[in-house]
Amino acid sequence: MYASVCICFGNLTRQLMQVADGHVVMALEGGHDLTAICDASEACVNALLENELDPVPEDILNQTPNRNAIASLQKTTEIQSKYWKSVERYSGCALTGTQDQEQEETETVSALASLCVDVGQRFSKEGSRPAGEPMDEDPAL
């Protein structure tokens, strides 16, 4: 995973260069892990120099984006599009397709779970569950 993160930094820098028509300024922030800073910086500098970059691994590309990250990107794009014409085309970009898919998957899992669990089930003693049932320490619904 560590190497993938550095690869992502390099590829993200390359994408930013395309959006900003090559006008990118970078600043190095201090951190706790010098090796990680060096490797990520090297990937970014390689992108700035237009050197060939390692491709982002498929498993990283296929991950479901974090909802908070999507919201942050949308808000940032909305704000920056007022000042940067190159970002304007991304303003209002539909990043929610993944959110819709994730919501649909969540609803499906919830529906299947409700078929498997009798929420109205009563136990002999209030607040207890049969021995061996998962989550024995949780109170009964």
mmCIF file of C-alpha atoms in Angstrom:
data_model
loop_
_atom_site.group_PDB
_atom_site.id
_atom_site.type_symbol
_atom_site.label_atom_id
_atom_site.label_comp_id
_atom_site.label_asym_id
_atom_site.label_seq_id
_atom_site.Cartn_x
_atom_site.Cartn_y
_atom_site.Cartn_z
ATOM 1 C CA MET A 1 0.000 0.000 0.000
ATOM 2 C CA TYR A 2 2.858 2.394 0.848
ATOM 3 C CA ALA A 3 4.320 2.299 -2.684
ATOM 4 C CA SER A 4 0.847 2.811 -4.154
ATOM 5 C CA VAL A 5 0.392 6.045 -2.207
ATOM 6 C CA CYS A 6 3.620 7.480 -3.652
ATOM 7 C CA ILE A 7 2.558 6.406 -7.143
ATOM 8 C CA CYS A 8 -0.763 8.186 -6.554
ATOM 9 C CA PHE A 9 1.026 11.415 -5.567
ATOM 10 C CA GLY A 10 2.985 11.384 -8.815
ATOM 11 C CA ASN A 11 -0.093 10.694 -10.923
ATOM 12 C CA LEU A 12 -2.145 13.287 -9.045
ATOM 13 C CA THR A 13 0.575 15.851 -9.737
ATOM 14 C CA ARG A 14 0.451 14.917 -13.431
ATOM 15 C CA GLN A 15 -3.334 15.381 -13.471
ATOM 16 C CA LEU A 16 -3.047 18.743 -11.705
ATOM 17 C CA MET A 17 -0.518 19.839 -14.321
ATOM 18 C CA GLN A 18 -3.034 19.018 -17.050
ATOM 19 C CA VAL A 19 -5.850 20.902 -15.318
ATOM 20 C CA ALA A 20 -3.593 23.907 -14.612
ATOM 21 C CA ASP A 21 -2.005 23.905 -18.079
ATOM 22 C CA GLY A 22 1.353 23.073 -16.502
ATOM 23 C CA HIS A 23 1.293 25.946 -14.015
ATOM 24 C CA VAL A 24 1.826 24.119 -10.732
ATOM 25 C CA VAL A 25 3.670 25.293 -7.633
ATOM 26 C CA MET A 26 4.414 22.787 -4.909
ATOM 27 C CA ALA A 27 5.561 23.260 -1.320
ATOM 28 C CA LEU A 28 7.019 20.577 0.896
ATOM 29 C CA GLU A 29 5.503 20.261 4.342
ATOM 30 C CA GLY A 30 7.381 18.622 7.181
ATOM 31 C CA GLY A 31 6.231 15.269 8.447
ATOM 32 C CA HIS A 32 6.961 12.328 10.647
ATOM 33 C CA ASP A 33 8.172 9.802 8.087
ATOM 34 C CA LEU A 34 11.192 11.041 6.138
ATOM 35 C CA THR A 35 11.192 8.021 3.830
ATOM 36 C CA ALA A 36 7.580 8.648 2.859
ATOM 37 C CA ILE A 37 8.258 12.350 2.259
ATOM 38 C CA CYS A 38 11.263 11.531 0.084
ATOM 39 C CA ASP A 39 9.417 8.910 -1.968
ATOM 40 C CA ALA A 40 6.309 11.044 -2.459
ATOM 41 C CA SER A 41 8.441 14.081 -3.340
ATOM 42 C CA GLU A 42 10.388 12.031 -5.866
ATOM 43 C CA ALA A 43 7.142 10.922 -7.514
ATOM 44 C CA CYS A 44 5.911 14.533 -7.681
ATOM 45 C CA VAL A 45 9.208 15.832 -9.096
ATOM 46 C CA ASN A 46 9.168 13.086 -11.728
ATOM 47 C CA ALA A 47 5.691 14.235 -12.731
ATOM 48 C CA LEU A 48 6.837 17.875 -12.869
ATOM 49 C CA LEU A 49 9.783 16.859 -15.064
ATOM 50 C CA GLU A 50 7.349 14.912 -17.266
ATOM 51 C CA ASN A 51 9.240 11.676 -16.644
ATOM 52 C CA GLU A 52 7.389 8.407 -17.115
ATOM 53 C CA LEU A 53 5.388 7.472 -14.019
ATOM 54 C CA ASP A 54 4.429 4.076 -12.685
ATOM 55 C CA PRO A 55 0.746 3.389 -13.355
ATOM 56 C CA VAL A 56 -1.692 3.424 -10.466
ATOM 57 C CA PRO A 57 -2.498 -0.205 -9.540
ATOM 58 C CA GLU A 58 -5.945 -1.494 -10.602
ATOM 59 C CA ASP A 59 -6.979 -2.310 -7.017
ATOM 60 C CA ILE A 60 -6.456 1.346 -6.079
ATOM 61 C CA LEU A 61 -8.364 2.586 -9.142
ATOM 62 C CA ASN A 62 -11.296 0.282 -8.353
ATOM 63 C CA GLN A 63 -11.725 1.418 -4.744
ATOM 64 C CA THR A 64 -14.952 3.200 -3.882
ATOM 65 C CA PRO A 65 -14.181 6.849 -3.178
ATOM 66 C CA ASN A 66 -14.847 8.147 0.307
ATOM 67 C CA ARG A 67 -18.034 10.257 0.468
ATOM 68 C CA ASN A 68 -16.266 13.007 2.406
ATOM 69 C CA ALA A 69 -13.492 13.119 -0.196
ATOM 70 C CA ILE A 70 -16.062 13.463 -2.981
ATOM 71 C CA ALA A 71 -17.826 16.274 -1.132
ATOM 72 C CA SER A 72 -14.489 18.050 -0.542
ATOM 73 C CA LEU A 73 -13.539 17.749 -4.218
ATOM 74 C CA GLN A 74 -16.901 19.069 -5.343
ATOM 75 C CA LYS A 75 -16.746 22.038 -2.972
ATOM 76 C CA THR A 76 -13.132 22.823 -3.879
ATOM 77 C CA THR A 77 -13.914 22.636 -7.592
ATOM 78 C CA GLU A 78 -16.945 24.860 -7.143
ATOM 79 C CA ILE A 79 -14.906 27.512 -5.314
ATOM 80 C CA GLN A 80 -11.786 27.342 -7.491
ATOM 81 C CA SER A 81 -13.739 27.401 -10.766
ATOM 82 C CA LYS A 82 -14.530 31.069 -10.035
ATOM 83 C CA TYR A 83 -10.825 31.905 -10.228
ATOM 84 C CA TRP A 84 -9.363 29.273 -12.563
ATOM 85 C CA LYS A 85 -10.867 28.867 -16.018
ATOM 86 C CA SER A 86 -9.188 25.472 -16.400
ATOM 87 C CA VAL A 87 -11.171 24.165 -13.406
ATOM 88 C CA GLU A 88 -14.453 25.595 -14.678
ATOM 89 C CA ARG A 89 -15.116 22.548 -16.882
ATOM 90 C CA TYR A 90 -15.011 20.293 -13.797
ATOM 91 C CA SER A 91 -17.439 22.404 -11.800
ATOM 92 C CA GLY A 92 -20.677 20.500 -11.276
ATOM 93 C CA CYS A 93 -18.971 17.336 -12.524
ATOM 94 C CA ALA A 94 -20.990 14.283 -11.568
ATOM 95 C CA LEU A 95 -18.933 12.425 -9.015
ATOM 96 C CA THR A 96 -22.084 11.083 -7.457
ATOM 97 C CA GLY A 97 -22.464 8.031 -9.686
ATOM 98 C CA THR A 98 -20.273 6.132 -7.270
ATOM 99 C CA GLN A 99 -22.292 7.493 -4.358
ATOM 100 C CA ASP A 100 -25.516 6.285 -5.990
ATOM 101 C CA GLN A 101 -24.001 2.838 -6.531
ATOM 102 C CA GLU A 102 -22.761 2.736 -2.924
ATOM 103 C CA GLN A 103 -26.203 3.804 -1.647
ATOM 104 C CA GLU A 104 -27.873 1.109 -3.746
ATOM 105 C CA GLU A 105 -25.461 -1.532 -2.411
ATOM 106 C CA THR A 106 -26.104 -0.388 1.166
ATOM 107 C CA GLU A 107 -29.869 -0.577 0.665
ATOM 108 C CA THR A 108 -29.541 -4.055 -0.854
ATOM 109 C CA VAL A 109 -27.448 -5.308 2.060
ATOM 110 C CA SER A 110 -29.923 -3.790 4.541
ATOM 111 C CA ALA A 111 -32.857 -5.413 2.753
ATOM 112 C CA LEU A 112 -31.151 -8.811 2.756
ATOM 113 C CA ALA A 113 -30.224 -8.422 6.406
ATOM 114 C CA SER A 114 -33.813 -7.620 7.333
ATOM 115 C CA LEU A 115 -34.911 -10.862 5.679
ATOM 116 C CA CYS A 116 -32.448 -12.818 7.810
ATOM 117 C CA VAL A 117 -33.126 -11.167 11.172
ATOM 118 C CA ASP A 118 -36.393 -11.208 13.039
ATOM 119 C CA VAL A 119 -36.291 -7.790 14.679
ATOM 120 C CA GLY A 120 -39.401 -8.592 16.719
ATOM 121 C CA GLN A 121 -37.815 -11.746 18.177
ATOM 122 C CA ARG A 122 -38.253 -11.999 21.968
ATOM 123 C CA PHE A 123 -35.752 -13.636 24.268
ATOM 124 C CA SER A 124 -36.435 -15.385 27.561
ATOM 125 C CA LYS A 125 -34.797 -12.637 29.619
ATOM 126 C CA GLU A 126 -35.046 -8.991 28.579
ATOM 127 C CA GLY A 127 -31.748 -7.761 27.135
ATOM 128 C CA SER A 128 -30.215 -11.217 26.659
ATOM 129 C CA ARG A 129 -29.461 -13.271 23.565
ATOM 130 C CA PRO A 130 -29.050 -16.991 23.038
ATOM 131 C CA ALA A 131 -25.550 -18.225 23.892
ATOM 132 C CA GLY A 132 -23.119 -18.249 20.987
ATOM 133 C CA GLU A 133 -24.935 -15.587 19.014
ATOM 134 C CA PRO A 134 -22.653 -12.934 17.504
ATOM 135 C CA MET A 135 -22.415 -9.684 19.392
ATOM 136 C CA ASP A 136 -23.397 -11.305 22.703
ATOM 137 C CA GLU A 137 -22.493 -8.115 24.542
ATOM 138 C CA ASP A 138 -24.859 -5.896 22.545
ATOM 139 C CA PRO A 139 -28.349 -5.313 23.946
ATOM 140 C CA ALA A 140 -31.213 -6.998 22.100
ATOM 141 C CA LEU A 141 -33.133 -4.826 19.659
#
